[in-house]
XYZ file of C-alpha atoms in Angstrom:
752
model
C -27.384 -24.312 -85.751
C -28.950 -25.529 -88.994
C -30.212 -28.685 -87.276
C -31.650 -26.632 -84.425
C -33.477 -24.339 -86.821
C -35.001 -27.282 -88.657
C -35.971 -28.915 -85.350
C -37.699 -25.728 -84.225
C -39.609 -25.623 -87.511
C -40.653 -29.270 -87.093
C -41.655 -28.696 -83.454
C -43.666 -25.611 -84.441
C -45.476 -27.595 -87.136
C -46.303 -30.353 -84.653
C -47.415 -27.836 -82.018
C -49.723 -26.058 -84.473
C -51.332 -29.299 -85.716
C -51.741 -30.702 -82.214
C -53.348 -27.551 -80.848
C -55.755 -27.490 -83.809
C -56.704 -31.089 -83.146
C -57.469 -30.447 -79.477
C -57.553 -34.120 -78.485
C -54.129 -34.314 -76.823
C -53.144 -32.842 -73.487
C -50.839 -29.867 -73.459
C -48.405 -31.839 -71.311
C -48.021 -34.537 -73.993
C -47.696 -31.898 -76.705
C -44.952 -30.034 -74.810
C -43.109 -33.271 -74.071
C -43.177 -34.312 -77.711
C -41.940 -30.876 -78.836
C -39.001 -31.195 -76.466
C -38.314 -34.654 -77.879
C -38.235 -33.251 -81.434
C -35.823 -30.453 -80.484
C -33.441 -32.731 -78.558
C -33.403 -35.277 -81.391
C -31.033 -33.014 -83.347
C -28.262 -33.989 -80.888
C -27.182 -37.514 -81.918
C -26.979 -39.610 -78.729
C -24.521 -42.075 -80.278
C -22.113 -39.449 -81.637
C -19.639 -39.598 -78.687
C -19.548 -43.390 -78.859
C -18.946 -43.440 -82.623
C -16.228 -40.794 -82.352
C -14.485 -42.628 -79.502
C -14.570 -45.870 -81.458
C -13.008 -44.230 -84.516
C -10.252 -42.614 -82.422
C -9.465 -45.833 -80.550
C -9.210 -47.713 -83.823
C -6.735 -45.128 -85.112
C -4.657 -45.346 -81.924
C -4.464 -49.136 -82.259
C -3.470 -48.843 -85.926
C -0.684 -46.379 -85.123
C 0.620 -48.581 -82.326
C 0.848 -51.418 -84.829
C 3.117 -49.119 -86.858
C 5.348 -48.416 -83.818
C 3.840 -44.948 -83.306
C 2.627 -44.221 -79.765
C 0.045 -41.520 -79.158
C -0.424 -39.822 -75.783
C -3.061 -37.335 -77.002
C -5.506 -39.227 -79.253
C -7.658 -36.166 -79.912
C -4.829 -34.829 -82.090
C -5.080 -37.676 -84.604
C -7.745 -35.899 -86.733
C -5.587 -32.752 -86.558
C -2.818 -34.674 -88.312
C -5.101 -34.893 -91.335
C -5.111 -31.081 -91.575
C -1.322 -30.766 -91.745
C -0.053 -28.705 -94.675
C 3.651 -28.456 -93.830
C 6.222 -30.737 -92.197
C 9.283 -29.336 -90.422
C 12.270 -31.597 -89.878
C 15.492 -31.261 -87.971
C 18.633 -32.257 -89.868
C 21.054 -34.236 -87.728
C 19.500 -37.442 -86.411
C 16.247 -36.935 -88.306
C 16.836 -36.471 -92.026
C 20.392 -37.721 -91.585
C 21.681 -40.408 -89.273
C 23.045 -39.530 -85.855
C 26.332 -41.292 -86.517
C 28.941 -38.666 -87.283
C 32.345 -39.408 -88.748
C 35.306 -37.100 -88.271
C 36.349 -36.547 -91.875
C 39.428 -34.486 -91.122
C 40.920 -31.356 -89.652
C 41.921 -27.983 -91.082
C 45.035 -26.593 -89.441
C 45.638 -22.869 -88.819
C 47.620 -21.149 -91.605
C 50.484 -20.485 -89.199
C 50.981 -24.196 -88.501
C 53.868 -25.805 -90.445
C 51.748 -28.783 -91.473
C 49.146 -26.571 -93.116
C 51.295 -26.241 -96.249
C 51.656 -29.993 -96.771
C 48.697 -30.245 -99.117
C 49.721 -33.519 -100.683
C 48.078 -35.438 -97.807
C 44.829 -33.511 -97.839
C 41.565 -33.974 -99.641
C 39.476 -30.874 -100.144
C 41.613 -28.893 -97.723
C 41.326 -31.514 -94.984
C 44.177 -33.253 -93.190
C 43.647 -36.713 -91.678
C 42.827 -36.668 -87.994
C 46.200 -38.259 -87.269
C 47.861 -35.064 -88.587
C 46.061 -32.883 -86.068
C 48.188 -30.317 -84.278
C 48.940 -30.407 -80.569
C 46.459 -27.595 -79.819
C 43.781 -29.273 -81.949
C 44.174 -32.510 -80.000
C 43.994 -30.672 -76.675
C 40.688 -29.002 -77.554
C 39.211 -32.105 -79.190
C 40.289 -34.443 -76.422
C 39.478 -32.216 -73.458
C 36.489 -30.056 -74.441
C 33.521 -32.420 -74.243
C 30.815 -33.647 -71.874
C 31.257 -37.412 -72.244
C 30.704 -39.968 -69.489
C 31.783 -43.579 -69.096
C 29.186 -46.189 -68.126
C 29.727 -49.958 -68.092
C 33.031 -49.502 -69.856
C 31.532 -47.552 -72.759
C 31.919 -43.878 -73.586
C 28.494 -42.249 -73.844
C 27.510 -38.776 -74.962
C 27.273 -36.590 -78.042
C 27.995 -38.690 -81.177
C 30.165 -35.859 -82.520
C 32.375 -35.897 -79.430
C 32.732 -39.676 -79.372
C 33.621 -39.652 -83.092
C 36.430 -37.143 -82.506
C 37.822 -39.040 -79.542
C 37.826 -42.326 -81.450
C 39.440 -40.819 -84.540
C 42.219 -39.284 -82.431
C 42.860 -42.513 -80.557
C 42.108 -40.997 -77.148
C 40.305 -42.401 -74.151
C 38.453 -40.645 -71.333
C 37.855 -41.598 -67.712
C 34.834 -39.873 -66.169
C 35.869 -40.960 -62.657
C 39.142 -39.065 -62.921
C 37.911 -36.462 -65.453
C 41.072 -37.227 -67.422
C 41.554 -37.749 -71.182
C 44.770 -39.137 -72.669
C 46.107 -40.864 -75.801
C 45.695 -44.598 -75.645
C 47.644 -47.270 -77.473
C 45.737 -50.203 -78.940
C 42.417 -48.614 -79.946
C 40.977 -50.337 -83.007
C 38.376 -49.117 -85.498
C 35.400 -51.080 -86.830
C 37.597 -52.885 -89.392
C 39.997 -54.050 -86.701
C 42.842 -51.741 -87.689
C 44.698 -49.927 -84.938
C 43.922 -46.205 -84.698
C 47.047 -44.094 -84.913
C 47.527 -41.320 -82.399
C 48.485 -37.864 -83.688
C 52.235 -37.687 -84.029
C 52.480 -34.257 -82.362
C 50.967 -35.514 -79.120
C 53.272 -37.436 -76.766
C 51.843 -40.568 -75.201
C 52.394 -39.139 -71.719
C 50.056 -36.205 -72.321
C 46.918 -36.045 -70.171
C 44.103 -33.528 -69.794
C 42.249 -33.176 -66.498
C 38.999 -31.208 -66.671
C 38.700 -28.768 -63.771
C 35.482 -27.017 -64.733
C 32.938 -27.175 -67.578
C 30.899 -24.431 -69.139
C 28.302 -26.643 -70.795
C 27.009 -26.252 -74.322
C 24.067 -23.911 -74.808
C 22.138 -23.491 -78.027
C 21.870 -19.750 -77.540
C 25.634 -19.385 -77.101
C 26.532 -21.944 -79.802
C 29.606 -23.087 -77.901
C 31.013 -24.883 -74.872
C 34.307 -24.597 -73.013
C 36.286 -26.229 -70.244
C 39.050 -25.174 -67.895
C 41.594 -28.006 -67.932
C 44.971 -28.881 -66.576
C 47.344 -30.298 -69.207
C 50.310 -32.440 -68.206
C 52.990 -33.804 -70.495
C 56.432 -33.392 -72.062
C 55.333 -30.388 -74.103
C 54.313 -28.654 -70.888
C 57.911 -28.753 -69.615
C 57.031 -31.937 -67.755
C 54.786 -29.886 -65.566
C 51.115 -28.888 -65.514
C 49.698 -25.861 -67.296
C 46.129 -24.597 -67.254
C 44.208 -24.005 -70.482
C 40.805 -22.781 -71.528
C 39.613 -25.107 -74.312
C 36.640 -23.965 -76.372
C 34.694 -25.230 -79.381
C 31.561 -24.088 -81.186
C 30.162 -22.737 -84.412
C 32.727 -20.995 -86.650
C 30.756 -17.743 -86.586
C 30.650 -17.650 -82.788
C 34.271 -18.711 -82.218
C 35.439 -15.973 -84.587
C 33.951 -13.331 -82.298
C 35.867 -14.771 -79.307
C 39.310 -14.751 -80.901
C 42.023 -12.324 -79.908
C 41.825 -9.169 -82.050
C 45.360 -9.553 -83.367
C 44.890 -13.213 -84.195
C 41.524 -12.501 -85.812
C 43.098 -9.876 -88.096
C 45.783 -12.346 -89.165
C 43.200 -14.891 -90.261
C 41.223 -12.229 -92.179
C 39.154 -13.726 -95.036
C 40.829 -17.150 -94.849
C 38.729 -18.097 -91.823
C 35.319 -17.399 -93.397
C 36.214 -18.796 -96.819
C 37.554 -22.029 -95.346
C 34.583 -22.980 -93.204
C 32.112 -21.839 -95.869
C 33.759 -24.042 -98.511
C 33.621 -27.018 -96.160
C 29.976 -26.345 -95.351
C 29.098 -26.156 -99.055
C 30.468 -29.666 -99.426
C 28.035 -30.864 -96.774
C 30.442 -31.050 -93.851
C 29.409 -30.059 -90.362
C 32.201 -27.726 -89.255
C 33.250 -27.116 -85.660
C 35.784 -24.421 -84.800
C 38.368 -24.991 -82.065
C 40.141 -22.380 -79.942
C 42.195 -22.277 -76.788
C 44.372 -20.110 -74.547
C 46.777 -20.709 -71.721
C 46.016 -19.062 -68.385
C 47.664 -18.998 -65.019
C 46.444 -21.388 -62.384
C 45.499 -18.552 -60.051
C 43.513 -16.764 -62.750
C 41.785 -19.996 -63.704
C 40.577 -20.616 -60.174
C 39.615 -16.990 -59.560
C 37.953 -15.959 -62.800
C 37.729 -18.626 -65.496
C 35.775 -21.158 -63.454
C 33.274 -18.571 -62.236
C 33.013 -16.084 -65.086
C 32.295 -17.724 -68.444
C 32.721 -14.508 -70.407
C 36.152 -13.996 -68.867
C 37.218 -17.528 -69.727
C 36.048 -17.414 -73.355
C 37.585 -14.162 -74.511
C 40.954 -13.575 -76.190
C 41.218 -17.116 -77.584
C 43.660 -18.425 -80.193
C 42.349 -20.329 -83.197
C 43.297 -24.037 -83.107
C 41.682 -25.349 -86.315
C 38.485 -26.693 -87.840
C 37.151 -30.229 -87.487
C 34.864 -31.390 -90.305
C 32.235 -34.110 -89.833
C 30.148 -35.895 -92.405
C 26.825 -37.552 -91.703
C 25.009 -39.763 -94.169
C 21.383 -39.206 -95.059
C 18.948 -41.860 -93.926
C 18.178 -44.408 -96.622
C 14.499 -43.497 -96.923
C 14.640 -39.735 -96.320
C 14.654 -38.797 -100.014
C 11.739 -41.106 -100.817
C 9.611 -39.888 -97.910
C 10.286 -36.201 -98.540
C 9.466 -36.685 -102.232
C 6.185 -38.380 -101.318
C 5.299 -35.546 -98.946
C 5.966 -32.940 -101.629
C 3.940 -34.904 -104.184
C 1.011 -34.821 -101.759
C 1.199 -30.998 -101.639
C 2.915 -30.774 -98.244
C 5.551 -28.123 -97.735
C 8.729 -29.751 -96.416
C 10.886 -27.441 -94.307
C 14.192 -27.942 -92.528
C 14.736 -26.212 -89.176
C 18.177 -26.906 -87.748
C 20.881 -25.468 -85.581
C 23.599 -26.333 -88.083
C 25.273 -23.927 -90.493
C 23.188 -22.558 -93.336
C 25.521 -23.883 -96.058
C 25.555 -27.397 -94.602
C 21.772 -27.373 -94.271
C 21.364 -26.137 -97.847
C 23.651 -28.897 -99.132
C 21.604 -31.568 -97.324
C 18.457 -29.903 -98.679
C 19.654 -30.358 -102.248
C 20.476 -34.012 -101.589
C 17.115 -34.838 -99.995
C 14.863 -32.994 -102.473
C 13.874 -30.246 -100.022
C 15.649 -27.777 -102.311
C 16.143 -27.972 -106.047
C 19.320 -29.497 -107.462
C 20.388 -26.344 -109.297
C 22.404 -24.514 -106.624
C 22.303 -21.271 -108.603
C 18.560 -21.167 -107.873
C 19.091 -21.321 -104.098
C 19.275 -17.966 -102.301
C 20.512 -17.362 -98.768
C 19.605 -14.303 -96.742
C 22.963 -12.950 -95.545
C 24.200 -9.895 -93.712
C 26.990 -8.053 -95.541
C 29.069 -5.445 -93.762
C 30.479 -2.428 -95.547
C 34.065 -2.094 -94.277
C 34.239 1.571 -95.210
C 31.096 2.786 -93.500
C 30.886 0.042 -90.888
C 27.173 -0.471 -91.590
C 25.586 -3.725 -92.742
C 22.615 -4.663 -94.852
C 20.637 -7.802 -95.702
C 20.979 -9.266 -99.195
C 20.040 -12.459 -101.009
C 23.205 -14.371 -101.929
C 23.526 -17.242 -104.374
C 24.429 -20.540 -102.775
C 26.553 -21.444 -105.775
C 29.007 -18.521 -105.919
C 28.068 -16.149 -103.031
C 27.112 -13.440 -105.528
C 24.503 -10.880 -104.488
C 21.277 -11.475 -106.403
C 19.067 -8.832 -104.786
C 18.794 -6.635 -101.737
C 16.363 -7.756 -99.102
C 12.814 -6.488 -99.278
C 9.924 -8.308 -97.645
C 7.573 -7.311 -100.452
C 9.855 -8.939 -103.050
C 9.913 -12.367 -101.350
C 6.917 -13.818 -103.286
C 8.499 -12.790 -106.596
C 11.837 -14.378 -105.656
C 10.023 -17.476 -104.435
C 8.672 -18.141 -107.934
C 12.174 -18.663 -109.346
C 14.303 -19.567 -106.307
C 14.366 -21.602 -103.110
C 14.955 -19.350 -100.097
C 17.028 -20.062 -96.975
C 17.565 -17.946 -93.854
C 19.419 -18.095 -90.552
C 18.020 -17.275 -87.140
C 19.968 -14.032 -86.846
C 19.021 -12.711 -90.307
C 15.396 -13.695 -89.734
C 15.263 -11.758 -86.479
C 16.874 -8.713 -88.077
C 14.560 -8.825 -91.091
C 11.324 -9.300 -89.150
C 11.964 -8.423 -85.530
C 11.010 -10.481 -82.503
C 7.238 -10.257 -83.013
C 5.856 -12.826 -85.508
C 2.667 -10.751 -85.815
C 4.484 -7.622 -86.979
C 4.262 -8.551 -90.670
C 7.165 -8.231 -93.049
C 9.043 -11.465 -93.583
C 6.805 -13.219 -91.039
C 3.960 -13.061 -93.562
C 6.035 -14.997 -96.096
C 7.331 -17.880 -93.993
C 5.664 -20.278 -96.425
C 8.201 -19.148 -99.044
C 11.234 -20.264 -96.991
C 12.383 -23.883 -97.028
C 15.515 -23.947 -94.844
C 16.039 -22.303 -91.440
C 19.576 -22.673 -90.048
C 21.380 -21.587 -86.888
C 18.014 -21.551 -85.152
C 17.879 -21.093 -81.398
C 14.995 -22.567 -79.387
C 13.088 -19.272 -79.229
C 13.619 -18.808 -82.971
C 12.063 -22.209 -83.661
C 9.114 -21.351 -81.467
C 8.445 -18.128 -83.347
C 8.789 -19.751 -86.770
C 6.368 -22.553 -85.922
C 3.828 -20.232 -84.326
C 4.095 -17.867 -87.277
C 3.706 -20.725 -89.769
C 0.613 -22.018 -87.958
C -1.026 -18.607 -88.120
C -0.195 -18.097 -91.807
C -0.235 -21.428 -93.601
C -1.761 -24.090 -91.384
C -0.504 -26.764 -89.032
C 3.207 -27.551 -89.055
C 4.365 -30.600 -87.108
C 7.986 -30.309 -86.004
C 10.030 -33.482 -85.836
C 13.364 -33.568 -84.075
C 15.123 -34.821 -80.973
C 13.421 -32.525 -78.475
C 15.983 -33.222 -75.758
C 18.317 -30.828 -77.566
C 16.008 -27.850 -77.012
C 13.823 -28.257 -73.898
C 12.077 -24.903 -74.376
C 10.496 -25.930 -77.648
C 8.890 -29.051 -76.234
C 6.519 -27.030 -74.052
C 5.384 -24.541 -76.667
C 5.237 -26.586 -79.853
C 2.427 -29.016 -79.187
C 1.725 -30.061 -82.767
C 4.838 -32.154 -82.818
C 6.091 -35.648 -83.317
C 8.876 -36.928 -81.098
C 11.625 -39.154 -82.357
C 13.158 -41.909 -80.237
C 15.898 -43.751 -82.062
C 15.455 -47.497 -82.246
C 17.615 -50.308 -83.479
C 18.464 -50.601 -87.155
C 16.939 -54.052 -87.378
C 13.522 -52.463 -86.826
C 13.767 -51.196 -90.382
C 13.597 -54.812 -91.502
C 10.559 -55.277 -89.286
C 8.820 -52.416 -91.104
C 9.656 -53.989 -94.451
C 8.093 -57.276 -93.379
C 4.950 -55.427 -92.338
C 4.560 -54.280 -95.933
C 4.054 -57.867 -97.096
C 0.694 -59.022 -98.283
C -1.938 -59.558 -95.621
C -2.324 -63.243 -96.391
C 1.382 -63.976 -96.040
C 1.532 -62.137 -92.741
C -1.395 -64.057 -91.220
C 0.032 -67.339 -92.483
C 3.329 -66.628 -90.763
C 1.575 -65.571 -87.542
C -0.548 -68.717 -87.621
C 2.499 -70.975 -87.894
C 4.280 -69.174 -85.059
C 1.228 -69.331 -82.785
C 0.773 -73.041 -83.417
C 4.450 -73.650 -82.658
C 4.240 -71.582 -79.484
C 1.109 -73.439 -78.377
C 2.738 -76.819 -78.974
C 5.822 -75.746 -77.040
C 3.667 -74.542 -74.171
C 1.713 -77.816 -74.016
C 4.900 -79.867 -74.138
C 6.477 -77.797 -71.385
C 3.395 -78.137 -69.186
C 3.369 -81.916 -69.655
C 7.018 -82.173 -68.644
C 6.455 -80.023 -65.565
C 3.410 -82.081 -64.554
C 5.311 -85.367 -64.907
C 8.166 -83.996 -62.835
C 5.739 -82.776 -60.176
C 3.945 -86.134 -59.997
C 7.222 -88.015 -59.625
C 8.353 -85.640 -56.923
C 5.012 -85.813 -55.098
C 4.971 -89.638 -54.933
C 8.440 -89.774 -53.408
C 10.225 -93.010 -52.462
C 7.127 -94.532 -50.824
C 4.919 -93.908 -53.837
C 2.493 -91.776 -51.834
C 0.507 -89.293 -53.862
C -0.581 -86.935 -51.065
C -0.435 -83.251 -52.014
C 0.034 -84.279 -55.624
C -2.689 -81.942 -56.774
C -0.899 -79.010 -55.207
C 2.392 -80.001 -56.796
C 0.791 -80.355 -60.206
C -0.885 -76.994 -59.835
C 2.423 -75.433 -58.898
C 4.134 -77.034 -61.870
C 1.411 -75.817 -64.196
C 1.770 -72.318 -62.881
C 5.541 -72.400 -63.283
C 5.186 -73.683 -66.835
C 2.918 -70.847 -67.757
C 5.278 -68.381 -66.101
C 8.251 -69.882 -67.891
C 6.498 -69.448 -71.207
C 6.128 -65.682 -70.767
C 8.182 -63.612 -73.157
C 11.114 -61.654 -71.869
C 9.604 -58.223 -72.480
C 7.409 -58.451 -69.405
C 4.038 -58.673 -71.173
C 1.595 -60.766 -69.143
C 0.551 -63.171 -71.880
C 0.182 -65.956 -69.332
C -2.978 -64.531 -67.744
C -5.842 -67.023 -67.354
C -9.407 -66.487 -68.357
C -11.059 -68.680 -65.740
C -10.347 -71.723 -63.622
C -6.719 -71.875 -64.632
C -7.244 -72.120 -68.409
C -4.581 -70.048 -70.185
C -5.708 -67.490 -72.741
C -5.524 -68.892 -76.243
C -3.037 -67.269 -78.585
C -5.830 -67.053 -81.119
C -7.758 -64.906 -78.641
C -4.737 -62.625 -78.364
C -4.559 -62.302 -82.137
C -8.287 -61.621 -82.317
C -8.027 -58.962 -79.600
C -5.275 -57.233 -81.522
C -7.273 -57.422 -84.734
C -10.291 -55.878 -82.982
C -8.207 -52.895 -81.916
C -7.783 -53.888 -78.251
C -4.180 -52.691 -78.165
C -2.083 -52.183 -75.093
C -2.151 -48.910 -73.282
C 0.849 -46.664 -73.743
C 3.313 -47.308 -70.920
C 5.984 -45.097 -69.431
C 8.993 -45.203 -71.702
C 6.996 -45.942 -74.842
C 6.291 -42.290 -75.594
C 7.910 -38.929 -75.111
C 5.963 -36.420 -73.039
C 7.287 -33.650 -75.292
C 4.941 -34.506 -78.150
C 1.599 -36.222 -78.818
C 3.181 -38.760 -81.179
C 6.302 -40.803 -80.563
C 7.946 -43.208 -82.993
C 10.685 -45.631 -82.034
C 11.680 -46.130 -85.639
C 14.942 -44.487 -86.802
C 13.151 -43.002 -89.789
C 10.778 -40.218 -90.757
C 8.419 -42.772 -92.317
C 6.184 -42.411 -89.270
C 5.418 -38.848 -90.378
C 3.600 -40.226 -93.414
C 1.948 -42.905 -91.271
C 0.574 -40.264 -88.891
C -0.640 -37.966 -91.675
C -2.204 -40.867 -93.550
C -4.019 -42.136 -90.459
C -4.976 -38.577 -89.531
C -6.587 -38.026 -92.910
C -8.483 -41.305 -92.595
C -9.740 -40.401 -89.114
C -10.608 -36.848 -90.148
C -12.643 -38.018 -93.158
C -14.340 -40.709 -91.057
C -15.250 -38.081 -88.485
C -16.674 -35.712 -91.090
C -18.569 -38.568 -92.707
C -20.109 -39.547 -89.372
C -21.149 -35.959 -88.772
C -22.845 -35.902 -92.157
C -24.618 -39.224 -91.640
C -25.801 -38.382 -88.148
C -26.889 -34.895 -89.215
C -28.861 -36.374 -92.096
C -30.458 -38.959 -89.814
C -31.353 -36.257 -87.291
C -33.072 -34.185 -89.962
C -35.087 -37.194 -91.107
C -35.837 -38.036 -87.472
C -37.192 -34.533 -86.853
C -39.494 -34.894 -89.830
C -40.575 -38.360 -88.663
C -41.328 -37.169 -85.126
C -43.426 -34.297 -86.373
C -45.212 -34.791 -89.688
C -45.152 -38.582 -89.899
C -46.077 -38.966 -86.232
C -49.297 -37.063 -86.870
C -50.067 -39.528 -89.665
C -49.866 -42.401 -87.176
C -46.587 -43.844 -88.467
C -44.921 -46.190 -85.992
C -42.180 -48.807 -86.063
C -42.461 -52.315 -84.693
C -39.889 -53.928 -82.401
C -38.520 -56.158 -85.147
C -38.287 -53.236 -87.539
C -36.381 -51.105 -85.029
C -34.031 -54.001 -84.230
C -33.282 -54.668 -87.889
C -32.701 -50.975 -88.598
C -30.378 -50.695 -85.595
C -28.333 -53.707 -86.699
C -27.921 -52.374 -90.232
C -26.932 -48.915 -88.950
C -24.393 -50.416 -86.543
C -22.778 -52.400 -89.350
C -22.482 -49.248 -91.450
C -20.941 -47.235 -88.593
C -18.545 -50.078 -87.810
C -17.324 -50.221 -91.392
C -16.794 -46.469 -91.477
C -14.934 -46.259 -88.164
C -12.629 -49.136 -89.140
C -11.710 -47.640 -92.477
C -8.086 -47.992 -93.575
C -6.105 -45.195 -95.253
C -4.880 -45.422 -98.815
C -1.247 -46.497 -99.253
C -0.378 -43.286 -101.124
C -1.154 -39.763 -99.967
C -3.360 -37.813 -102.318
C -2.247 -34.356 -103.481
C -5.780 -33.134 -102.675
C -6.031 -32.258 -98.983
C -9.235 -33.273 -97.180
C -11.726 -30.616 -96.032
C -11.030 -29.468 -92.509
C -14.626 -28.980 -91.364
C -18.135 -30.138 -92.093
C -18.947 -26.490 -92.814
C -16.859 -26.619 -95.951
C -19.112 -25.340 -98.770
C -18.923 -28.583 -100.719
C -19.830 -30.716 -97.693
C -22.565 -28.380 -96.512
C -24.174 -28.223 -99.946
C -23.914 -32.006 -100.192
C -25.694 -32.369 -96.857
C -28.477 -30.009 -97.893
C -28.836 -31.733 -101.259
C -29.086 -35.185 -99.712
C -31.600 -33.994 -97.166
C -33.798 -32.445 -99.854
C -33.682 -35.658 -101.886
C -34.472 -37.812 -98.843
C -37.267 -35.505 -97.714
C -38.864 -35.337 -101.149
C -38.586 -39.103 -101.552
C -40.181 -39.708 -98.157
C -43.036 -37.249 -98.805
C -43.685 -38.701 -102.238
C -43.757 -42.292 -100.954
C -46.034 -41.321 -98.056
C -48.460 -39.640 -100.443
C -48.495 -42.713 -102.666
C -49.161 -44.900 -99.624
C -51.990 -42.641 -98.455
C -53.664 -42.968 -101.830
C -54.133 -46.694 -101.189
C -55.801 -46.209 -97.814
C -59.595 -46.131 -97.492
C -61.303 -42.736 -97.430
C -62.476 -43.148 -93.840
C -59.010 -44.071 -92.529
C -58.120 -42.142 -89.405
C -54.567 -42.366 -87.994
C -54.340 -43.725 -84.454
C -51.657 -41.556 -82.880
C -52.005 -42.973 -79.349
C -52.550 -46.588 -80.352
C -50.048 -49.409 -80.591
C -48.171 -50.417 -83.714
C -50.293 -52.136 -86.334
C -48.955 -53.160 -89.765
C -50.421 -51.208 -92.643
C -49.339 -49.862 -96.002
C -48.083 -46.483 -94.807
C -46.065 -47.993 -91.933
C -44.442 -50.498 -94.287
C -43.605 -47.874 -96.909
C -42.066 -45.514 -94.333
C -40.017 -48.348 -92.792
C -38.621 -49.521 -96.130
C -37.843 -45.953 -97.210
C -36.174 -45.072 -93.886
C -34.185 -48.293 -93.842
C -32.972 -47.660 -97.396
C -31.950 -44.105 -96.490
C -30.055 -45.188 -93.350
C -28.128 -47.898 -95.199
C -27.436 -45.925 -98.368
C -26.514 -42.725 -96.493
C -22.970 -43.852 -95.609
C -22.340 -44.952 -99.193
C -23.568 -41.648 -100.630
C -21.539 -39.477 -98.242
C -18.360 -41.445 -98.865
């Protein structure tokens, strides 16, 4: 709008002067006025913007980050908060079954001498625990390997069981060995002849927080017959609601205290339950009615899992916080487990007494419940919940909530106010369902800026469609971490290594082609020594040599440029250096998010933000430069045009070359290795940028007017500008060219 206003002023000035002169036709005057007005739209802006975006895409691909929506790269520079999932993102996805907690009624529960922190070894698991662990899962067998949820495979391996997906049968198996080569012992309470055949599965759902199966168990403990069971596992809170009323009363406070203590130690706790049903009832009700199958269960124990944090998670999260990014954890795990991981990874402070959890406490006398802030350290009540008191608590504590308490505190509408207005004060969200995550992210975007969510989106398909400012995570091989480390070497060392490898590859290719040609010539001559069709044989051998030299990943590096000459490896390296990267192929990226990284690390989050900031600042800088040039152009087309100022062909060519070099340097800018705590401005209309643009324009305009006046003073008194004539060198033309050229070249340096 500002450029348009200035262009209208310039066009009005030109129109007034031209009409007063009376020597030009109205058609020429109107045409020139239109030219002045349209000059405020930079014709090369789309090209410069596309070049900057393409350069950023190529840079990210070099860092193993694939982008399917390049227009979101500048948006990454505006990010103020980063939301991470826990399992598989901040931590590894390799779970280890640490142990089992037996029900209090089990005889082995009192043998505490073999336990550590209340846990029994997996080999001491009870019969019911083994039935649920070995039968309630959704694993499949492919190429002789058991595939599926890492938690389920970890339990099966620790119990020494095997599963056949063709028969839908799980059984103990003798001879299973762990990673160290030691034989895995099978639980002593489970006879070797026991087998579990899955009849029907009620698959896991995030909203229900559980899964169950209807299975037929055969073995000595089943009176050498077959009995039907409902085997169920899920979150401790959900399983507790499904237990038989009598059994639930017997467990009383032991149940909650046990799984909470395990969660505070960082374990991921899964509750197990089961019940025996008649075969007729199983076929009639349990396989068709999930609610019927999962009610009146008997508690079978807890299984605790530990999962190590990724090696670089603490460093990356610390760097994000130092750059003034809010780091948030959004997970479906238990709140205590998530809080423990938060303290280990620097999301939450180390002092656990300063961590508050929003909990729902029920008054047994009145039967009512209320929300309170509990201390993570000792479960003591610090304060009753009040949305208005959240900012005050935030000053001294780190706040954590669950999906259920969040919904009760704020309702289902993120725009209703209350706790939704203070989402920036909460660092950990646990037991979050897909719709809860959607509301938190949408609410955070409306309150505190962009929040990219990073997690394995396959777990929650609903979120992938609604949360577009996301970064997908596709787990790669661990040796890719070493590849990233090598990329951090100095630039000179990297190019030296690439040069050696290319030379070796070229020598190998030439040697292979020579051998193929010699073989083809010998074959073409035959016993009689005739050389007919030898050219065709040599051509075929050359083609096969080039094909044989292709790498195994399917990339067509053997393409020829012309007349059969293979493309030089140096040309390939130069193409990559110039940003001519491959297009993203199917399988490289996840359709759930604009950015996909194949690295098993959250390092790519920093890479995306860093490159986003660089692209955003380059974009703003180009806007400033082009806006400044358009303002000067409007002045040149109006006032200076009436003074007869023109540019020669050589002058225009030189000015274009210098401007292109400046734009090229800006668009190929590289981000700083460390994120700055000062966030970049999000728009060119930021007061500082707008005032800078106005200030530079005033300085340029005053400088141009002053230099033109000085040049006019050297002209003869009878000098009359030739507006319609051709270019002729004179003092005023030379002064304007040198001043304009200096402004165009120095503009990018001043706006930087």
